[in-house]
Each structure stands twice: as C-alpha cells, then as structure tokens.
Short mmCIF file of C-alpha atoms and ligand atoms in Angstrom, two decimals:
data_model
loop_
_atom_site.label_atom_id
_atom_site.label_comp_id
_atom_site.label_asym_id
_atom_site.label_seq_id
_atom_site.Cartn_x
_atom_site.Cartn_y
_atom_site.Cartn_z
CA MET A 1 336.75 -92.29 -20.26
CA LEU A 2 338.44 -88.64 -20.59
CA LEU A 3 340.45 -90.20 -22.50
CA PHE A 4 337.10 -90.77 -24.43
CA SER A 5 336.00 -87.84 -24.27
CA LEU A 6 339.14 -85.98 -25.42
CA LEU A 7 339.63 -88.15 -28.24
CA ASP A 8 335.81 -87.62 -29.23
CA TRP A 9 335.95 -83.91 -28.92
CA LEU A 10 339.36 -84.16 -30.73
CA ASP A 11 337.10 -85.69 -33.68
CA PHE A 12 334.70 -83.26 -33.56
CA LYS A 13 336.96 -80.19 -33.89
CA SER A 14 338.72 -81.42 -36.93
CA ILE A 15 336.03 -82.94 -38.51
CA PHE A 16 334.50 -79.42 -38.29
CA LEU A 17 338.05 -78.14 -39.45
CA PHE A 18 338.23 -80.04 -42.63
CA ILE A 19 334.34 -79.02 -43.86
CA PHE A 20 335.59 -75.86 -42.97
CA VAL A 21 338.81 -76.15 -44.63
CA PHE A 22 336.91 -77.62 -47.62
CA LEU A 23 334.31 -74.81 -47.95
CA LEU A 24 336.78 -72.32 -48.13
CA VAL A 25 338.46 -73.40 -50.85
CA VAL A 26 334.94 -74.00 -52.94
CA ASP A 27 334.50 -70.79 -51.72
CA PHE A 28 337.98 -69.21 -53.30
CA GLN A 29 337.15 -71.63 -56.64
CA LYS A 30 334.06 -70.35 -56.96
CA ARG A 31 335.65 -66.56 -57.03
CA ARG A 32 338.02 -67.32 -59.01
CA ASN A 33 337.89 -64.59 -62.41
CA PRO A 34 338.27 -65.28 -66.01
CA PRO A 35 341.41 -64.30 -67.51
CA ASN A 36 341.18 -60.20 -68.16
CA PHE A 37 338.02 -59.66 -66.00
CA PRO A 38 338.10 -56.72 -64.44
CA PRO A 39 340.75 -56.89 -61.23
CA GLY A 40 339.21 -55.81 -58.08
CA PRO A 41 340.01 -55.49 -54.08
CA TRP A 42 339.74 -59.57 -52.19
CA GLY A 43 336.72 -59.46 -49.95
CA LEU A 44 336.18 -61.50 -47.37
CA PRO A 45 335.55 -65.59 -47.47
CA PHE A 46 331.70 -66.11 -48.20
CA VAL A 47 330.00 -63.29 -47.61
CA GLY A 48 332.53 -61.27 -50.16
CA ASN A 49 332.97 -57.54 -49.90
CA VAL A 50 329.55 -56.45 -47.98
CA ASP A 51 330.55 -53.72 -46.34
CA ALA A 52 328.44 -50.73 -45.72
CA GLY A 53 331.21 -48.53 -46.08
CA PHE A 54 331.48 -49.37 -49.88
CA ASN A 55 329.60 -47.39 -51.72
CA HIS A 56 329.47 -45.18 -54.60
CA ARG A 57 331.60 -42.09 -52.60
CA VAL A 58 334.64 -44.76 -52.37
CA MET A 59 333.93 -46.50 -55.97
CA ASN A 60 335.85 -44.36 -57.87
CA LYS A 61 339.16 -44.79 -55.78
CA PHE A 62 339.27 -48.55 -58.02
CA GLY A 63 339.12 -46.61 -61.56
CA ASN A 64 336.36 -46.38 -63.90
CA ILE A 65 335.92 -49.75 -63.37
CA PHE A 66 336.84 -52.71 -60.86
CA SER A 67 335.04 -55.91 -59.52
CA VAL A 68 334.19 -57.30 -56.51
CA HIS A 69 331.94 -60.17 -55.08
CA TRP A 70 328.94 -59.61 -52.89
CA GLY A 71 327.87 -62.72 -51.81
CA ARG A 72 326.76 -65.49 -54.45
CA ASP A 73 327.37 -62.07 -57.35
CA LYS A 74 330.14 -61.58 -59.23
CA VAL A 75 330.14 -57.64 -60.10
CA VAL A 76 331.56 -54.79 -61.96
CA VAL A 77 331.18 -52.15 -61.08
CA VAL A 78 332.10 -49.16 -64.61
CA SER A 79 332.55 -45.26 -63.48
CA GLY A 80 332.68 -42.18 -65.87
CA TYR A 81 330.71 -40.76 -68.81
CA LYS A 82 332.70 -43.02 -71.80
CA LEU A 83 332.21 -46.55 -69.83
CA ALA A 84 328.93 -45.87 -68.47
CA LYS A 85 327.31 -45.23 -72.28
CA GLU A 86 328.52 -48.13 -73.54
CA ALA A 87 327.73 -50.91 -70.94
CA LEU A 88 324.42 -49.11 -71.33
CA VAL A 89 324.06 -47.82 -74.38
CA THR A 90 326.43 -49.94 -76.97
CA GLN A 91 326.16 -53.13 -74.85
CA GLY A 92 322.99 -52.07 -73.17
CA ASP A 93 321.58 -54.77 -75.31
CA CYS A 94 324.21 -57.22 -73.29
CA PHE A 95 322.68 -56.35 -70.09
CA LEU A 96 319.27 -55.64 -70.44
CA ASP A 97 318.07 -58.30 -67.95
CA ARG A 98 318.50 -57.34 -64.11
CA ASN A 99 319.96 -59.46 -60.49
CA ILE A 100 317.11 -59.50 -58.19
CA SER A 101 319.00 -60.00 -55.39
CA PRO A 102 317.37 -63.00 -52.45
CA LEU A 103 315.88 -59.71 -50.17
CA PHE A 104 313.29 -58.52 -53.43
CA ASP A 105 313.15 -61.45 -54.90
CA LYS A 106 310.77 -62.59 -52.12
CA VAL A 107 308.38 -59.74 -52.85
CA PHE A 108 308.67 -59.62 -56.13
CA LYS A 109 309.50 -62.87 -57.71
CA GLY A 110 310.05 -61.96 -61.42
CA ASN A 111 306.92 -59.55 -61.57
CA GLY A 112 306.59 -56.22 -61.65
CA LEU A 113 308.53 -53.06 -64.26
CA SER A 114 311.73 -53.00 -62.62
CA THR A 115 312.17 -56.63 -61.43
CA SER A 116 310.99 -58.85 -64.38
CA ASN A 117 312.84 -59.92 -67.06
CA GLY A 118 312.57 -60.60 -70.96
CA TYR A 119 309.39 -60.65 -72.65
CA LYS A 120 307.23 -60.66 -69.96
CA TRP A 121 309.16 -57.48 -69.27
CA ARG A 122 309.43 -56.26 -72.80
CA ARG A 123 305.23 -56.53 -72.48
CA GLN A 124 304.33 -54.70 -68.72
CA ARG A 125 307.15 -51.99 -69.95
CA HIS A 126 305.16 -51.55 -72.86
CA PHE A 127 301.63 -51.50 -71.43
CA SER A 128 303.02 -49.33 -68.65
CA ILE A 129 304.52 -45.99 -71.26
CA ASN A 130 301.54 -46.57 -73.65
CA HIS A 131 299.65 -45.49 -70.72
CA LEU A 132 301.67 -43.01 -68.79
CA LYS A 133 301.61 -41.47 -72.73
CA ASN A 134 297.64 -41.66 -72.82
CA PHE A 135 296.95 -39.92 -69.01
CA GLY A 136 300.16 -37.68 -68.92
CA GLU A 137 301.35 -36.08 -72.68
CA GLY A 138 298.09 -36.92 -74.59
CA LYS A 139 294.99 -35.82 -72.62
CA ARG A 140 296.48 -33.20 -70.52
CA THR A 141 294.60 -34.80 -67.46
CA LEU A 142 297.48 -35.70 -65.22
CA GLU A 143 299.36 -31.89 -65.50
CA LEU A 144 295.90 -31.14 -64.16
CA HIS A 145 296.10 -33.76 -61.51
CA ILE A 146 299.37 -32.57 -60.87
CA GLN A 147 297.84 -28.32 -60.70
CA LEU A 148 295.69 -30.13 -58.75
CA GLU A 149 298.43 -31.16 -56.12
CA SER A 150 300.37 -28.99 -56.67
CA ASN A 151 297.60 -26.08 -55.16
CA PHE A 152 297.22 -28.74 -52.07
CA LEU A 153 301.21 -28.60 -51.35
CA CYS A 154 300.77 -25.25 -51.55
CA GLN A 155 298.14 -24.47 -48.59
CA ALA A 156 300.78 -26.53 -46.71
CA PHE A 157 303.08 -24.46 -46.52
CA GLN A 158 300.99 -21.65 -46.03
CA GLN A 159 299.61 -23.51 -42.79
CA GLU A 160 303.69 -23.06 -42.14
CA GLU A 161 304.11 -19.47 -43.44
CA GLY A 162 305.94 -17.08 -41.13
CA THR A 163 308.67 -17.41 -38.84
CA ARG A 164 307.99 -21.00 -38.03
CA PRO A 165 310.76 -23.79 -39.11
CA PHE A 166 309.76 -27.31 -40.25
CA ASN A 167 310.48 -30.12 -41.58
CA PRO A 168 309.03 -29.61 -45.04
CA GLN A 169 309.46 -33.78 -46.18
CA HIS A 170 305.98 -35.27 -45.19
CA ILE A 171 303.43 -32.41 -46.97
CA ILE A 172 306.35 -32.80 -50.13
CA ASN A 173 305.98 -37.19 -49.98
CA ASN A 174 302.40 -36.92 -49.74
CA ALA A 175 302.15 -33.93 -52.74
CA VAL A 176 304.10 -36.84 -54.79
CA ALA A 177 302.70 -40.13 -53.96
CA ASN A 178 299.11 -38.75 -54.24
CA VAL A 179 299.92 -37.92 -57.56
CA ILE A 180 301.19 -40.98 -58.72
CA GLY A 181 298.22 -42.25 -56.75
CA SER A 182 296.21 -40.52 -58.96
CA LEU A 183 297.43 -42.14 -61.89
CA VAL A 184 297.62 -45.81 -60.28
CA TYR A 185 294.14 -46.13 -58.48
CA GLY A 186 292.74 -42.17 -59.06
CA LYS A 187 292.48 -40.79 -55.30
CA ARG A 188 294.77 -38.83 -53.20
CA PHE A 189 294.85 -38.66 -49.64
CA ASP A 190 294.78 -35.73 -47.38
CA TYR A 191 298.13 -34.43 -45.62
CA ASP A 192 297.08 -35.68 -42.54
CA ALA A 193 295.61 -39.32 -42.77
CA ALA A 194 297.26 -41.28 -40.40
CA ASP A 195 297.28 -44.45 -41.76
CA PHE A 196 298.52 -43.32 -45.38
CA GLN A 197 301.12 -41.52 -43.67
CA ASN A 198 301.80 -44.94 -42.23
CA LEU A 199 302.27 -46.39 -45.26
CA LEU A 200 304.88 -43.23 -47.35
CA GLN A 201 306.80 -43.48 -43.50
CA ARG A 202 307.38 -47.78 -44.00
CA MET A 203 308.17 -47.27 -47.48
CA GLN A 204 310.61 -44.50 -46.61
CA GLN A 205 312.11 -47.00 -44.16
CA THR A 206 311.92 -49.41 -46.26
CA LEU A 207 314.26 -47.92 -48.62
CA LEU A 208 316.94 -46.27 -45.93
CA LEU A 209 317.09 -50.31 -44.33
CA ALA A 210 317.25 -51.55 -48.12
CA GLY A 211 320.93 -49.64 -48.09
CA THR A 212 322.17 -51.33 -44.65
CA GLN A 213 324.97 -53.64 -44.33
CA GLN A 214 322.42 -56.52 -42.40
CA ALA A 215 320.50 -56.30 -46.05
CA GLN A 216 323.70 -56.66 -47.96
CA LEU A 217 324.91 -60.10 -45.30
CA TYR A 218 320.89 -60.90 -46.33
CA ASP A 219 321.68 -61.45 -49.77
CA ALA A 220 325.27 -63.06 -48.91
CA LEU A 221 323.89 -65.63 -47.36
CA PRO A 222 320.00 -65.69 -47.01
CA TRP A 223 319.96 -69.65 -46.32
CA LEU A 224 321.27 -68.87 -43.51
CA PHE A 225 320.29 -64.77 -42.45
CA GLN A 226 316.13 -65.92 -42.72
CA TYR A 227 316.21 -67.22 -40.10
CA LEU A 228 317.72 -64.72 -38.44
CA SER A 229 316.09 -61.30 -37.12
CA GLY A 230 317.24 -58.79 -38.73
CA PRO A 231 316.18 -55.13 -41.50
CA HIS A 232 314.90 -57.41 -43.37
CA GLU A 233 311.73 -58.67 -41.13
CA ILE A 234 311.21 -54.93 -41.37
CA ILE A 235 311.63 -55.52 -45.45
CA TYR A 236 308.85 -57.72 -45.34
CA SER A 237 306.49 -56.73 -42.77
CA ASN A 238 306.23 -53.17 -45.20
CA TYR A 239 305.55 -55.02 -47.92
CA GLY A 240 302.89 -57.26 -46.27
CA MET A 241 301.54 -53.31 -45.40
CA LEU A 242 301.39 -52.26 -48.95
CA THR A 243 300.70 -54.83 -51.36
CA SER A 244 297.77 -55.36 -48.67
CA PHE A 245 296.82 -51.42 -49.30
CA LEU A 246 297.12 -52.00 -52.84
CA LYS A 247 295.25 -55.11 -53.48
CA ARG A 248 292.28 -53.22 -51.42
CA GLN A 249 292.51 -50.74 -53.96
CA ILE A 250 292.04 -53.31 -56.87
CA GLU A 251 289.49 -55.00 -55.31
CA LYS A 252 287.46 -52.00 -55.44
CA HIS A 253 288.27 -51.45 -58.79
CA LYS A 254 287.35 -54.52 -59.69
CA ARG A 255 284.00 -54.48 -58.39
CA ASP A 256 282.91 -51.20 -60.48
CA TRP A 257 285.02 -52.13 -63.75
CA ASP A 258 283.59 -50.03 -67.12
CA PRO A 259 285.40 -51.36 -70.36
CA PHE A 260 283.86 -47.92 -72.02
CA ASN A 261 285.62 -46.13 -69.13
CA HIS A 262 289.44 -46.47 -67.82
CA ARG A 263 289.67 -44.08 -64.81
CA ASP A 264 294.03 -45.34 -64.52
CA PHE A 265 296.30 -47.80 -64.44
CA ILE A 266 294.18 -50.63 -62.38
CA ASP A 267 291.33 -49.94 -64.83
CA ALA A 268 293.91 -50.38 -68.31
CA TYR A 269 295.34 -53.14 -66.22
CA ILE A 270 292.50 -55.59 -65.90
CA GLY A 271 291.19 -54.69 -69.06
CA GLU A 272 294.21 -55.67 -70.50
CA ILE A 273 294.34 -59.05 -68.72
CA ASP A 274 291.23 -59.80 -70.97
CA LYS A 275 293.04 -58.76 -73.67
CA LYS A 276 296.10 -60.76 -73.23
CA LYS A 277 294.00 -64.10 -71.99
CA ASN A 278 295.73 -66.58 -74.16
CA ASP A 279 299.14 -64.82 -73.87
CA ALA A 280 300.35 -66.68 -70.43
CA GLU A 281 303.31 -65.23 -71.00
CA ALA A 282 302.76 -61.34 -71.36
CA GLY A 283 302.42 -62.26 -67.50
CA PHE A 284 298.58 -60.36 -67.27
CA ASN A 285 297.28 -61.26 -64.32
CA ILE A 286 296.36 -59.86 -60.75
CA GLU A 287 299.51 -60.92 -59.19
CA ASN A 288 301.57 -59.00 -61.19
CA LEU A 289 299.34 -55.98 -61.36
CA VAL A 290 299.81 -56.08 -57.45
CA ILE A 291 303.48 -55.76 -58.13
CA CYS A 292 303.55 -53.20 -61.20
CA THR A 293 301.69 -51.09 -59.03
CA LEU A 294 303.26 -51.25 -56.38
CA ASP A 295 306.70 -50.53 -58.23
CA LEU A 296 305.00 -47.39 -59.91
CA PHE A 297 304.23 -46.03 -56.18
CA GLU A 298 308.28 -47.20 -54.25
CA ALA A 299 309.59 -46.28 -57.49
CA GLY A 300 307.74 -42.77 -58.35
CA THR A 301 307.91 -41.51 -54.82
CA GLU A 302 310.66 -40.93 -52.57
CA THR A 303 312.48 -40.15 -56.24
CA MET A 304 310.68 -37.93 -56.25
CA THR A 305 310.59 -36.25 -52.73
CA THR A 306 313.87 -36.82 -52.15
CA THR A 307 315.02 -34.25 -55.43
CA LEU A 308 312.05 -31.82 -54.63
CA ARG A 309 313.98 -31.68 -50.98
CA TRP A 310 317.74 -31.42 -52.71
CA LEU A 311 316.01 -28.56 -54.89
CA LEU A 312 314.64 -26.48 -51.55
CA LEU A 313 318.00 -26.80 -50.34
CA TYR A 314 319.74 -25.52 -52.86
CA MET A 315 317.26 -22.46 -53.37
CA MET A 316 318.36 -22.40 -49.53
CA LYS A 317 321.98 -22.36 -50.07
CA TYR A 318 321.84 -20.10 -53.04
CA PRO A 319 318.90 -17.37 -52.86
CA GLU A 320 320.86 -15.36 -55.55
CA ILE A 321 320.08 -18.06 -57.81
CA GLN A 322 316.71 -18.50 -56.41
CA GLY A 323 316.08 -15.02 -57.02
CA ARG A 324 317.33 -15.60 -60.42
CA CYS A 325 314.53 -18.76 -61.08
CA LEU A 326 311.57 -16.76 -60.15
CA GLN A 327 312.56 -13.58 -62.26
CA GLN A 328 312.64 -16.34 -65.42
CA THR A 329 309.53 -18.29 -63.56
CA ALA A 330 312.23 -21.24 -63.26
CA LYS A 331 313.27 -21.82 -66.20
CA TYR A 332 316.90 -20.99 -65.12
CA ILE A 333 317.06 -24.28 -63.19
CA PHE A 334 313.93 -25.94 -65.40
CA HIS A 335 314.28 -25.24 -69.39
CA GLN A 336 312.26 -27.49 -71.34
CA ASN A 337 310.77 -29.12 -68.38
CA ARG A 338 314.27 -30.28 -67.98
CA LEU A 339 316.03 -31.07 -65.07
CA SER A 340 319.76 -29.73 -64.16
CA VAL A 341 320.17 -30.05 -60.66
CA LEU A 342 323.39 -32.17 -60.59
CA ARG A 343 322.46 -34.44 -58.41
CA SER A 344 322.06 -37.52 -58.72
CA ILE A 345 319.83 -39.51 -56.07
CA LEU A 346 319.83 -43.14 -57.30
CA PRO A 347 323.98 -43.24 -57.29
CA LEU A 348 324.07 -46.50 -58.97
CA ASN A 349 321.48 -48.14 -61.05
CA VAL A 350 319.05 -51.10 -60.49
CA PRO A 351 322.10 -54.00 -61.58
CA ARG A 352 321.84 -55.69 -64.45
CA LEU A 353 323.15 -59.25 -65.66
CA CYS A 354 324.96 -59.99 -68.22
CA ASN A 355 323.48 -62.38 -70.67
CA LYS A 356 326.10 -63.24 -73.00
CA ASP A 357 329.92 -62.93 -72.93
CA THR A 358 330.64 -59.37 -74.13
CA TYR A 359 333.64 -56.88 -73.44
CA VAL A 360 333.66 -53.45 -71.53
CA GLY A 361 336.75 -51.01 -71.69
CA GLY A 362 338.90 -54.28 -73.40
CA TYR A 363 337.50 -56.20 -70.14
CA PHE A 364 335.89 -59.70 -70.45
CA ILE A 365 332.19 -59.70 -69.05
CA PRO A 366 330.95 -63.82 -68.67
CA GLN A 367 327.59 -64.29 -68.54
CA GLY A 368 325.99 -64.03 -65.47
CA THR A 369 328.31 -60.94 -63.91
CA THR A 370 326.78 -58.81 -62.43
CA LEU A 371 326.91 -54.81 -63.05
CA LEU A 372 326.71 -51.82 -61.28
CA VAL A 373 326.68 -48.43 -63.46
CA ASN A 374 327.78 -45.66 -61.24
CA LEU A 375 325.60 -42.72 -62.11
CA SER A 376 326.74 -40.13 -60.07
CA SER A 377 330.32 -40.54 -61.68
CA VAL A 378 328.49 -39.17 -64.69
CA LEU A 379 327.20 -36.52 -63.08
CA HIS A 380 330.80 -35.78 -61.70
CA ASP A 381 332.60 -35.97 -64.27
CA TRP A 382 336.02 -34.07 -64.83
CA THR A 383 335.97 -34.69 -69.02
CA MET A 384 332.54 -33.67 -70.04
CA TRP A 385 331.03 -30.80 -66.80
CA GLU A 386 332.78 -27.30 -66.33
CA THR A 387 332.39 -27.77 -62.91
CA PRO A 388 331.06 -31.18 -61.22
CA HIS A 389 331.56 -31.06 -58.35
CA ARG A 390 329.27 -27.04 -58.12
CA PHE A 391 325.92 -26.71 -58.08
CA ASN A 392 325.74 -24.85 -61.74
CA PRO A 393 322.49 -23.95 -63.35
CA GLN A 394 325.01 -22.50 -66.12
CA HIS A 395 325.96 -26.46 -66.88
CA PHE A 396 322.48 -26.25 -69.11
CA LEU A 397 322.86 -22.71 -70.41
CA ASP A 398 324.41 -21.97 -73.37
CA GLU A 399 326.22 -17.96 -74.09
CA ASN A 400 323.07 -16.53 -74.90
CA GLY A 401 321.36 -17.77 -71.89
CA CYS A 402 319.71 -21.24 -74.07
CA PHE A 403 318.82 -24.54 -73.25
CA ARG A 404 321.50 -26.41 -73.66
CA LYS A 405 321.24 -30.38 -73.82
CA ARG A 406 323.75 -32.44 -72.44
CA GLU A 407 324.84 -35.75 -73.51
CA ALA A 408 325.92 -36.98 -69.12
CA PHE A 409 323.13 -35.62 -68.02
CA TYR A 410 322.01 -40.07 -66.87
CA PRO A 411 319.67 -39.10 -63.47
CA PHE A 412 317.87 -41.16 -64.83
CA SER A 413 320.40 -43.43 -66.99
CA VAL A 414 320.13 -44.20 -70.63
CA GLY A 415 319.27 -47.21 -72.76
CA ARG A 416 316.64 -49.47 -73.07
CA ARG A 417 315.70 -50.09 -69.41
CA MET A 418 316.66 -46.63 -68.38
CA CYS A 419 313.82 -44.71 -66.26
CA LEU A 420 309.98 -45.24 -67.03
CA GLY A 421 308.91 -42.01 -64.83
CA GLU A 422 311.37 -39.48 -66.60
CA GLN A 423 308.37 -37.36 -68.37
CA LEU A 424 306.47 -37.58 -65.93
CA ALA A 425 309.19 -36.87 -62.88
CA ARG A 426 310.42 -33.53 -65.69
CA MET A 427 306.44 -32.51 -65.92
CA GLU A 428 305.76 -32.73 -62.08
CA LEU A 429 309.42 -31.14 -60.91
CA PHE A 430 308.64 -28.31 -62.70
CA LEU A 431 304.92 -27.64 -62.25
CA PHE A 432 305.55 -28.44 -58.19
CA PHE A 433 308.83 -26.75 -58.13
CA THR A 434 307.53 -23.57 -59.71
CA ALA A 435 304.55 -23.30 -58.00
CA LEU A 436 306.75 -23.45 -54.67
CA LEU A 437 309.23 -20.58 -55.50
CA GLN A 438 306.46 -18.55 -57.29
CA ARG A 439 304.12 -18.22 -54.25
CA PHE A 440 306.35 -18.62 -51.66
CA SER A 441 310.17 -17.47 -50.61
CA ILE A 442 312.86 -20.23 -48.52
CA SER A 443 314.96 -19.43 -46.23
CA PRO A 444 316.94 -21.62 -43.96
CA VAL A 445 316.79 -21.66 -40.26
CA PRO A 446 318.01 -18.08 -39.09
CA GLY A 447 322.30 -18.94 -37.29
CA GLN A 448 321.65 -22.65 -39.36
CA GLU A 449 323.80 -23.46 -42.07
CA VAL A 450 322.86 -24.85 -44.85
CA SER A 451 323.67 -28.45 -44.82
CA PHE A 452 324.65 -31.01 -47.67
CA ASP A 453 325.30 -34.13 -45.38
CA THR A 454 323.73 -36.82 -46.97
CA GLN A 455 321.52 -40.19 -45.45
CA GLY A 456 320.59 -43.54 -47.58
CA ASN A 457 322.81 -45.74 -49.60
CA VAL A 458 319.95 -46.54 -52.88
CA ILE A 459 318.73 -43.01 -52.13
CA LEU A 460 320.66 -40.71 -51.80
CA GLY A 461 318.17 -37.88 -50.19
CA PRO A 462 319.52 -34.84 -48.03
CA LYS A 463 319.47 -35.12 -43.92
CA PRO A 464 316.03 -34.25 -42.61
CA PHE A 465 316.84 -30.56 -42.37
CA HIS A 466 313.71 -26.81 -41.31
CA ILE A 467 312.99 -24.43 -43.91
CA CYS A 468 311.07 -20.85 -43.36
CA VAL A 469 308.75 -19.93 -46.19
CA LYS A 470 307.50 -16.54 -46.34
CA ASP A 471 304.94 -15.38 -48.96
CA ARG A 472 306.31 -13.35 -51.90
C1 HEM B 501 313.65 -37.89 -59.87
C2 HEM B 501 312.93 -39.30 -60.17
C3 HEM B 501 312.62 -40.43 -60.63
C4 HEM B 501 314.74 -40.44 -60.88
C5 HEM B 501 315.87 -39.59 -60.85
C6 HEM B 501 314.93 -41.54 -61.52
C7 HEM B 501 315.56 -42.93 -61.79
C8 HEM B 501 315.79 -44.09 -62.10
C9 HEM B 501 316.66 -45.25 -62.57
C10 HEM B 501 317.96 -44.22 -62.35
C11 HEM B 501 316.34 -46.25 -62.78
C12 HEM B 501 317.04 -47.41 -63.56
C13 HEM B 501 317.40 -47.34 -64.95
C14 HEM B 501 318.30 -48.17 -65.16
O1 HEM B 501 318.80 -49.70 -64.47
O2 HEM B 501 319.03 -48.28 -66.30
C15 HEM B 501 314.96 -45.64 -63.27
C16 HEM B 501 313.98 -47.02 -62.66
C17 HEM B 501 312.82 -46.43 -62.56
N1 HEM B 501 312.11 -45.76 -62.64
FE1 HEM B 501 312.76 -43.92 -62.27
N2 HEM B 501 313.54 -42.14 -61.62
C18 HEM B 501 312.52 -41.28 -61.09
C19 HEM B 501 310.84 -41.16 -60.99
C20 HEM B 501 310.07 -42.36 -61.76
C21 HEM B 501 309.02 -42.03 -61.14
C22 HEM B 501 308.11 -40.67 -61.50
C23 HEM B 501 308.15 -43.27 -62.11
C24 HEM B 501 306.95 -43.86 -62.20
C25 HEM B 501 306.44 -43.36 -63.09
C26 HEM B 501 309.68 -44.20 -62.44
C27 HEM B 501 309.33 -44.83 -62.47
C28 HEM B 501 310.15 -46.32 -63.13
C29 HEM B 501 310.70 -47.70 -63.43
C30 HEM B 501 309.07 -48.69 -63.20
C31 HEM B 501 312.20 -48.26 -63.25
C32 HEM B 501 312.20 -49.45 -63.70
C33 HEM B 501 312.53 -49.50 -64.83
C34 HEM B 501 312.81 -50.91 -65.88
O3 HEM B 501 313.47 -51.51 -64.99
O4 HEM B 501 312.36 -51.18 -66.72
N3 HEM B 501 310.19 -43.44 -62.04
N4 HEM B 501 314.87 -44.13 -62.65
#
C-alpha cells in the first residue's frame, strides 16, 4: 500500500518536473534573440526582467540601446538624443503603433487616442487635433477658460495665504482637470466638490499603481494574475468610476445636442458620429467617445499637475530665479510659451510596437518588438545640454537673453505620435504659472529643506510637499 502511494507520488512529481522543464525550454526558445539584436541583461524565466527598480534611472547603465524581456514582450530601450531621434523621427513610421499592455487593453480595447492604431488612430487623432485648434488658438475660448480657472486657482491659494503651510496638489489638480473638463464636457467643478475630488484621487492612484511591480507582473502573466488579487482590481474599479462619470456627461450631451452649436469635444464628436456613419473603420461611435474623453482627461490632468508642482518646488528652491521670473513676467522661464523646465515628467514614452523589420543604431529590430524611448535621458544628454543635471533656465536663452529653441527638448516626445496636447499644455502652464507668480511669493515651510525626491514610475512627480504663499 505504502509502496503504491510512493510510486503515485513519484509519478506525480516526475510529471510535474517534466512539464516544468518542458515549459522552461519553450520559454528559453521564445526568448532567443535574432542575430544582431541589442544585448541586454538576463531575466527570470517566464516573467523576464520584471522589476520595480528597473526604471529609467537605472536604464542608463546598460548603454544607449539594450533589450529586456517583459513577460511576453521583447523590449528594446533607446536612450540619448541621437538614438531617440533616429527611432522616433527617422524610423518613426516603423514605430507608429502602440503596444498596449494586457492591463490597459482590458479597459481601452483598441479605442481612444493613445491606445488605438492604424486608420482608426489617424482619424481620431486628426479630429481631436482639429478640435483643440478650433477651441484653442482659433477661437481663443480656451484661453479664456484657462484665465477664468486661474482666477479660481489664485482665490484658492489666497484662502491659504499667510504663514500656514499647505499642500497645493489637490487645488492644482482640480484647476487643470477643470480646463480639460471645459474642453471635453463643458463644465467645471468647485474645488470642494467631494465626488469630483474622489474621482481625481482615483485617477492619481491608478497612475501610481500602474507603475508598481505587481502591475508589471500582471502584464507578464495576465492569464494567471487576473485570478489573483492585486492592484489591477483597484485599477479596474477606478476606471469603472471614471468611465461611468464620462458616460453620464455623454448622455446629457446626447439629450440636448444641437447641430448648430457645438459647445465642446463631446458635442463635436456626436456630430462626427453622424458624418462618419458610412466609415465604420474610422471608429466614430459612443464606445470610442467614452475612451477618447477618458484619454484626454487622463493625459491632460496628471501631467499638468505634476509639471506645475515641479515648478513650485523649483521656485522655492531657487528664490533668485523666482525673482527674475517675476521681473520678466515669467518669460525667463517661459519664453514664447515654451516650457523650459528640464524635467521629463514622463520619463519613458508610451510603448511603441515595431511594425516592420528595421535597424536602429546598427542593431536589428524585428517586427513585433516593443520600443521604449528614455525621454528623460534626452533631457539629460551631456552632448546636448551645457549643465544637464542642473536646473538652468539659461539653457533656453542666448547671450542677449533672447529665447533659443533647443533640439533636444523632448518632454512631449517627437514624431507623428508625439503628445497631442502640447500646445494646450504650453498655454495652460504659462497662464497658470504667471498668474500664481504675479500674485504670490512662494516659499518653503520655515526650517524645511526643499526635497526633489520623486515618486511614481509612469509619471515622475515630486513626493507630496507643503508650501507657504504670501500676497505680493
Ligand atoms: C506637461 C504636460 C504634458 C506632457 C509632458 C506630455 C507628454 C506626453 C508624451 C511624452 C506622450 C507620449 C508620446 C510618444 O509616445 O511618443 C504624450 C502623449 C499624449 N498626450 Fe501628452 N503630455 C502633456 C499634456 C497633455 C495634455 C494637456 C493633453 C490633452 C489635451 C495630452 C494628450 C496626450 C494624448 C492624447 C497622447 C497620445 C497621443 C497619441 O498616441 O497619438 N497631453 N504626452
């Protein structure tokens, strides 16, 4: 009896061992790189180089081009101005598509602006850029919205004025969300509206969780991790809330839609659904409208909040630069609306997928490879900047104090898939920043060092901090 059970057990053990070895061999075969593929560090079986510590900061030590494995994907990472430009501009057409991770694919399903590809992406992007232009530069209404919102922002700072330190994050977040909200669904929310605050906090939480090691593991082995608990559950519940909020806005717009008066993005998009009803491939439908609005809302809120928070930190750290900004109505930092803060808040671009065999930096990149560009490394490239690791507004000024354009200014990325909201972002940063600076002097909490410690992997923000403001 005992012998039989032992044999049974041995059998089970050997079958298990056989399957494990077999899977290891398959995994090894799958990971074998073609000749002249960029070299890279060895990763663990099945999950590859998934590691929360493996972010843009440690990437530099592997050289300007290297490869890693992230679960199912072979990923090539390029750094430095020369290679980033080659990949994003010269070879840009080979890397036009996005590689959407399983975690996000479940929500976006090939829709939206940052997560669609091919003809659908081209039509959606073209429509959105036109819309931003008409509401922004053309009609000037967007500028008015921003100015109106900057009054609310200053009022909120005013309430905190004096010696009481406060964390400006949620006020700024609400202000920038209101700008994108006025553009997308034509509405702003007060800074003490609890439901809206909750929504914004969930959006922040989602981006922080998306950069964690557990989220990377989900992407490496989605078939396993979808049955286990982890951050993906919170991420999906947050997206559920966000999309319900946007669906409610869309429903309201549908009810009182007027073909002769398009107040915002949703109105214009509903009109486009009708115009494009014979072109299903272009993807103009309500499902896609939800995802496009989600995309604009997400892409245009946390990025802006984080940049403005960095600006406040730099102003506190360098009071003499704050003084010079004020004298020159902030043109010292923002000449011709150009953001000259040497920080890449999105250290890596949104992953691209190679759509045909090509070469970058002499290395072979086969179709199907994922490309990541280390944008942060371009902003810290020794060959392009005089003092790449110092906050130095002189980088953008010539010897006569006039603005000079810099080739390696890549925070919005470059090429056909670069940031769609760059013009809006520049206008908004300029107007918010100058409004705050003209009204208040900004200083650190007495006795506290200004810290540039960061948090987040997807968006690189400062850790929460407090400021003191005083009426000028
Ligand atoms: C300081 C502010 C911002 C920064 C630094 C920034 C940066 C970026 C970067 C690096 C990308 C990825 C480009 C690539 O893959 O090569 C991107 C994409 C995108 N951004 Fe921004 N962004 C900012 C503000 C905004 C705003 C305000 C909007 C909304 C209007 C926006 C909408 C988008 C969209 C929709 C995409 C996806 C574009 C596509 O895939 O075709 N961004 N942004």
